Coordinates of C-alpha atoms in Angstrom, one line a residue:
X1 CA 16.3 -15.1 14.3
X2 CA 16.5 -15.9 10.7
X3 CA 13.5 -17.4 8.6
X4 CA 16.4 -20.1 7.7
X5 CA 16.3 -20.9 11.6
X6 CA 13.0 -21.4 11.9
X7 CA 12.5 -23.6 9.1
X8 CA 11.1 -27.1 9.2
X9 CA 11.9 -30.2 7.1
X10 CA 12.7 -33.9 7.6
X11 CA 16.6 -32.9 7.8
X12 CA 15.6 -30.3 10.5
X13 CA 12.5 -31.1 12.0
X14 CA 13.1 -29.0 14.9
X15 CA 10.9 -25.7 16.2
X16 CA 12.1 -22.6 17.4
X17 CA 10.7 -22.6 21.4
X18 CA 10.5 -18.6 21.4
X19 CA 7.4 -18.6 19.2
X20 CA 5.1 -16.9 21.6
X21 CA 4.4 -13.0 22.6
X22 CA 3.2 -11.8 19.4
X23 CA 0.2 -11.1 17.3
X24 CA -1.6 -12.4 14.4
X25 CA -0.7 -10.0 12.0
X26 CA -3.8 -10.5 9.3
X27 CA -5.8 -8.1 6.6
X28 CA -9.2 -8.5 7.9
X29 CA -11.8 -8.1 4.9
X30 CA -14.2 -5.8 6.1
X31 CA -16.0 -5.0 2.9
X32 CA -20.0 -4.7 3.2
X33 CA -19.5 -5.3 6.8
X34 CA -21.2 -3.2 9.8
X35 CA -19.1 -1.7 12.2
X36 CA -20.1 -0.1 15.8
X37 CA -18.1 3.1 16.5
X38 CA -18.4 3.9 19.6
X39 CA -17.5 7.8 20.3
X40 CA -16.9 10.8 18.1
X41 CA -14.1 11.8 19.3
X42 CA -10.1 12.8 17.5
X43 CA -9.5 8.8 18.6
X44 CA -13.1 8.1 17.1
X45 CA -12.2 10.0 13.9
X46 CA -9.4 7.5 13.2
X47 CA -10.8 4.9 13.6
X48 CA -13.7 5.5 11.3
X49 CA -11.2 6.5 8.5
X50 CA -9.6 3.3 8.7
X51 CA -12.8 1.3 8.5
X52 CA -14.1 3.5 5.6
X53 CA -10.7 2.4 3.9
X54 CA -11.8 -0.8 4.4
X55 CA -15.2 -0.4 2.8
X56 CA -16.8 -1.1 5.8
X57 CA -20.3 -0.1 6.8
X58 CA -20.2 2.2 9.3
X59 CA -22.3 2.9 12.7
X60 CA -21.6 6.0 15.1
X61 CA -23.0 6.4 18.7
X62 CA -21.9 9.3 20.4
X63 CA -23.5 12.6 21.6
X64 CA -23.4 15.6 19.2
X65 CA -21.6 18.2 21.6
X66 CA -18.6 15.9 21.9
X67 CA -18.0 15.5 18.1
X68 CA -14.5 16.2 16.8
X69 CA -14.5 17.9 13.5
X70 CA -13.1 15.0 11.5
X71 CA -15.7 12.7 12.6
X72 CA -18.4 15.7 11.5
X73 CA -16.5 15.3 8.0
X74 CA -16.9 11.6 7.7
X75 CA -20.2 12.1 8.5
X76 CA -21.3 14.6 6.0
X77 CA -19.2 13.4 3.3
X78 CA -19.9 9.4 3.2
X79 CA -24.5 9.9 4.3
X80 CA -24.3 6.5 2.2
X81 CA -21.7 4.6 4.6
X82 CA -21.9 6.4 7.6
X83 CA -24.8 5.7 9.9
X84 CA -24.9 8.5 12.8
X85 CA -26.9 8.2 16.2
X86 CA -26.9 11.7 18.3
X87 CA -26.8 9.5 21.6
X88 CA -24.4 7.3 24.1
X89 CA -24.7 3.5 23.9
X90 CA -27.9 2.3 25.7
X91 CA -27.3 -1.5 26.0
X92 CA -27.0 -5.0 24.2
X93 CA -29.9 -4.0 21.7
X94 CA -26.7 -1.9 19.8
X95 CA -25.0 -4.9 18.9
X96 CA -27.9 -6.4 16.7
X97 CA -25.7 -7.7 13.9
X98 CA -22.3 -6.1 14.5
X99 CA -19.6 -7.4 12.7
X100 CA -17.5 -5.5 14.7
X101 CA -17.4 -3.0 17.6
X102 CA -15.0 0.1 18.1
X103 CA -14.6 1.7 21.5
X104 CA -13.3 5.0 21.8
X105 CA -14.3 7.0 25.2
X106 CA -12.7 8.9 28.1
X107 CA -14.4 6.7 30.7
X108 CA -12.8 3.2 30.7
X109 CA -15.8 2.0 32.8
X110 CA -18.1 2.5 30.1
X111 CA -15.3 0.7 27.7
X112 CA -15.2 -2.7 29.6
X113 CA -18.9 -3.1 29.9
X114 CA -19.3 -3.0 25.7
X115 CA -16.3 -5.2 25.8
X116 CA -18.0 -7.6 28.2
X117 CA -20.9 -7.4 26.0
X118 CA -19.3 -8.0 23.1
X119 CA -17.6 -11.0 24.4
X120 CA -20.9 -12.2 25.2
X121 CA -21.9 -12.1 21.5
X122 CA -18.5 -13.4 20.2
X123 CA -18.2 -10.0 18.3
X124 CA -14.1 -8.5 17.9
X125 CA -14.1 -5.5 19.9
X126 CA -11.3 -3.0 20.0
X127 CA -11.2 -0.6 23.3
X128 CA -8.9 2.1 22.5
X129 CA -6.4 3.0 25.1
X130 CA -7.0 -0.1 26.8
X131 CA -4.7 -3.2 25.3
X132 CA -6.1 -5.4 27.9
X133 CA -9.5 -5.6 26.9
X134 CA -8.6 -5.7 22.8
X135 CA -9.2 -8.4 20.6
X136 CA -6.9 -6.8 18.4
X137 CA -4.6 -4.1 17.5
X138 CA -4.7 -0.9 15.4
X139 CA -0.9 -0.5 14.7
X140 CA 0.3 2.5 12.9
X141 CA 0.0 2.0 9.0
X142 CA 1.5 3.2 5.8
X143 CA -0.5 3.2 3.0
X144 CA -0.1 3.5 -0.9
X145 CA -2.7 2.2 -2.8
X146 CA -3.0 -1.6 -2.6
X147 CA 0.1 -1.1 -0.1
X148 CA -0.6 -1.5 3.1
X149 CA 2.4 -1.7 5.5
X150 CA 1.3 -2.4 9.5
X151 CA 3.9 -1.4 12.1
X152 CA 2.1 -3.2 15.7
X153 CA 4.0 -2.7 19.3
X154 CA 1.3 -5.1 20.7
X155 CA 0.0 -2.2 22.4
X156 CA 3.4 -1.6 24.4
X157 CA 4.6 1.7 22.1
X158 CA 1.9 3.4 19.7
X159 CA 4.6 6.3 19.9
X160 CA 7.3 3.8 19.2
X161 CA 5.2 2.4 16.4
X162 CA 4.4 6.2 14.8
X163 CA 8.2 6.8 14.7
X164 CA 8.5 4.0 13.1
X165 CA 6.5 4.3 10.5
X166 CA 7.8 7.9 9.9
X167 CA 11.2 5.6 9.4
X168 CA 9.7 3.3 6.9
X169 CA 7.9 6.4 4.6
X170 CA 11.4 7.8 4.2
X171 CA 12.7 4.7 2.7
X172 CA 10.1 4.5 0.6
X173 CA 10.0 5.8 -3.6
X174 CA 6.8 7.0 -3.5
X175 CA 6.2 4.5 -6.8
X176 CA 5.0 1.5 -4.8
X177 CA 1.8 1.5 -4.9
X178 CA 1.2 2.0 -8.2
X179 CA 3.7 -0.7 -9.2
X180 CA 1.7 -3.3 -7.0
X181 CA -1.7 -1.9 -9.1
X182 CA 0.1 -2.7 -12.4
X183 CA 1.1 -5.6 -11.4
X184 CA -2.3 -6.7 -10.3
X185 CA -3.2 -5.8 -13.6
X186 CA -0.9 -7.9 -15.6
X187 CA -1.9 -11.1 -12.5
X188 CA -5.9 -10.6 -13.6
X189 CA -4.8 -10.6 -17.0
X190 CA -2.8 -13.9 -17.0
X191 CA -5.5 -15.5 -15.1
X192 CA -8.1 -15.0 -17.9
X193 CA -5.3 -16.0 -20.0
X194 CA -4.4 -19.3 -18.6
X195 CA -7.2 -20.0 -15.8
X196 CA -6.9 -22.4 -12.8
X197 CA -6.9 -23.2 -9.5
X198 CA -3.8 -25.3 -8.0
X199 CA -1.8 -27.7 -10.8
X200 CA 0.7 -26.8 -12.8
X201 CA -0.7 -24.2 -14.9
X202 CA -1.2 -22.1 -11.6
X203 CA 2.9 -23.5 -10.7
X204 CA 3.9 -21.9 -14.0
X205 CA 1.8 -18.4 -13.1
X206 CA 3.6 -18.0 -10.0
X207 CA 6.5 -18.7 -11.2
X208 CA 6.5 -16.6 -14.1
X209 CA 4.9 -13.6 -12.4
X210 CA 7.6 -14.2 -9.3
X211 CA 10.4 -14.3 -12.2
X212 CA 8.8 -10.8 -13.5
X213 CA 8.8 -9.3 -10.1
X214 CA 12.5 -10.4 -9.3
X215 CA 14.1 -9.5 -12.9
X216 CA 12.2 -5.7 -13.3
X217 CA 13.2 -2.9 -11.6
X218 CA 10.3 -2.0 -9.5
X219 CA 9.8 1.4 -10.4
X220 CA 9.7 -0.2 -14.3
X221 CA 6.4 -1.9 -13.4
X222 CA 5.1 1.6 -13.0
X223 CA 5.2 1.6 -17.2
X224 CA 3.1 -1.5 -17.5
X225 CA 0.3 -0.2 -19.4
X226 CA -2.1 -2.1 -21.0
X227 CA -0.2 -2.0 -24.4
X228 CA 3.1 -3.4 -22.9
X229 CA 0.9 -6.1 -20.5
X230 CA -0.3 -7.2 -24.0
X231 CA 2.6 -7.9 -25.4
X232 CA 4.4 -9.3 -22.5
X233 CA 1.5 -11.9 -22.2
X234 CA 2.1 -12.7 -26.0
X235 CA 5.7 -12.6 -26.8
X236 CA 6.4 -13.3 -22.4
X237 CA 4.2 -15.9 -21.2
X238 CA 3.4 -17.5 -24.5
X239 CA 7.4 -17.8 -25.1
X240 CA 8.2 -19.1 -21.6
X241 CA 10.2 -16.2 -21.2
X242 CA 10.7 -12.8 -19.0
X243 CA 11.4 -9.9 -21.5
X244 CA 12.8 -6.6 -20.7
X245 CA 11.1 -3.5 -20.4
X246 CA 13.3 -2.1 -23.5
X247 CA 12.1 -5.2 -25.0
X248 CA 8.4 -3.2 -24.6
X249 CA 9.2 -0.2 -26.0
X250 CA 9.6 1.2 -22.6
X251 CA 12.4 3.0 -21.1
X252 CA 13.9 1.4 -17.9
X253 CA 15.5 3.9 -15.1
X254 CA 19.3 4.5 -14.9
X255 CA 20.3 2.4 -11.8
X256 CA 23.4 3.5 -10.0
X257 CA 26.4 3.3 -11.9
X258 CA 25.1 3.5 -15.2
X259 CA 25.8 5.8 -17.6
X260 CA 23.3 8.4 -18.7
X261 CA 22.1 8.7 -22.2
X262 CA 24.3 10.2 -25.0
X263 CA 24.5 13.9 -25.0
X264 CA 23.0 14.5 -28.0
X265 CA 19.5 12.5 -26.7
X266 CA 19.4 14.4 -23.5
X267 CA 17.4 17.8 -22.9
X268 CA 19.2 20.4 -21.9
X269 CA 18.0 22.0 -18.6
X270 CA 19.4 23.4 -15.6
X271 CA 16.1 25.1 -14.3
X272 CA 16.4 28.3 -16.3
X273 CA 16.4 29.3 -20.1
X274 CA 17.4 27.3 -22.5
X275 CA 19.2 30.8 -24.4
X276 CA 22.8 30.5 -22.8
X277 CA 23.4 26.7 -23.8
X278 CA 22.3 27.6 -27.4
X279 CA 24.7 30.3 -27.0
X280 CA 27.2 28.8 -26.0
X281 CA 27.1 25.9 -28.4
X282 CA 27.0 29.1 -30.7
X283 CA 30.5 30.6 -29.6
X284 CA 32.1 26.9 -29.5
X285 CA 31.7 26.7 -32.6
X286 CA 32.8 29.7 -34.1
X287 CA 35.8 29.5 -32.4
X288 CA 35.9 25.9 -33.9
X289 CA 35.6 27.5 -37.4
X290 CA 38.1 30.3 -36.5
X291 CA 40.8 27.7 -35.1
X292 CA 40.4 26.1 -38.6
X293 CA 40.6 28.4 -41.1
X294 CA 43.7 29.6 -38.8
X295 CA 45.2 26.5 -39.2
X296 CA 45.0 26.4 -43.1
X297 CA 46.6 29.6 -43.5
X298 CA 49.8 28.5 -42.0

């Protein structure tokens, strides 16, 4: 279904009726928060990366003997996030001012009793391997910086979702990431340029910075450095206009089709010494010379 068919407005006030089945797809903010990981094992280790990605605060119960050597990483490397208890979770007393709780154990017993608890306390609890019991979903993620892309089966196909996600890297440049973190850059700029909440300075922001985004190559916002930002705020934004990278001083990419730079403003290389071209330029034009003089003596 297209977004077109879903659409509401007075002309089509109408609602699509297959809106159900699916998840709240969401970025939860788990900076400076306390999360409850319970386990240490390969399962456990994932989980605790993904918090820690988060900036979460984290909290480990699980028994030495049983921990996996990724979890014995996280532990050693982050003493100043990462909380550890040599022991298996005794009771209610562990939730004390959880933000969160993480399940990750072999015995699915143990699993549904911290979930009961947890429901108890209205705190989100994840059982791993166990979609039934999940407040939410860990789907499988790509990440790049401030790019985060979340692939979720709803807990049918984790496999499905890793495959998918394999898919997905492929297609992308590898430049994302640090595009988005420019253009982060250039957005907190503009804000202390021309501040506000809602009206039509913060219209014209959007708009500008959406016209930015659609108009520039996005492996070009890669080159916004804080030089070119600079002058795209003064002779961009202050002008009501979008101008090119070249505009900048910068140096867009070749896009399909295009042709590539004069000759005489490209570098010679074809992975090897740069002797024979100079060699043969040499010979060319010698026998230019030769052909030359020939032709005057006739």
């Amino acid at each position: 279904m297209s977004f077109a068919d879903m659409s509401v407005s007075p002309s089509n006030p109408s609602i699509s009726s297959s809106l159900s089945g699916s998840s709240l797809l969401v970025a939860w903010q788990l900076k400076d928060k306390t999360v409850l990981i319970v386990g240490g094992g390969e399962v456990a280790s994932g989980r605790i990366e993904a918090v820690l990605s988060a900036d979460a605060k984290v909290i480990i119960l699980a028994p030495a003997k049983g921990l996996h050597p990724r979890t014995k990483r996280f532990i050693e490397l982050y003493p100043d996030r990462v909380t550890y208890y040599d022991r298996r979770f005794s009771g209610p007393a562990e939730l004390y001012k959880m933000d969160m709780v993480l399940t990750a154990l072999d015995d699915p017993n143990s699993s549904r009793q911290i979930v009961e608890l947890c429901r108890e306390q209205r705190i989100p609890v994840n059982a791993a391997d166990i979609p039934d019991l999940c407040d939410f979903y860990f789907g499988a993620q790509i990440r790049d910086g401030p790019l985060q892309i979340m692939i979720s089966t709803n807990g049918s196909g984790p496999r499905i979702a890793a495959l998918l996600k394999s898919k997905l890297s492929t297609a992308l440049g590898g430049y994302e990431g640090e595009a988005i973190r420019r253009v982060g850059d250039l957005r907190e700029r503009l804000k202390e340029r021309a501040p506000g909440i809602g009206g039509a300075v913060s219209r014209r922001r959007m708009k500008w910075m959406s016209q930015l985004c659609n108009e520039w190559d996005m492996e070009d916002l890669t080159q916004l450095d804080d030089a070119k930002i600079a002058r795209l705020l003064d002779e961009g934004w202050e002008q009501n206009r979008v101008p090119s990278l070249r505009d900048l001083g910068g140096k867009p990419k070749l896009k399909q089709g295009e042709e590539n730079p004069p000759l005489a403003s490209r570098e010679f290389n074809s992975g090897g010494s740069t002797v024979l071209p100079a060699t043969l330029g040499f010979i060319a034009g010698g026998v230019s010379v030769a052909l030359l003089f020939m032709y005057h003596r006739r």
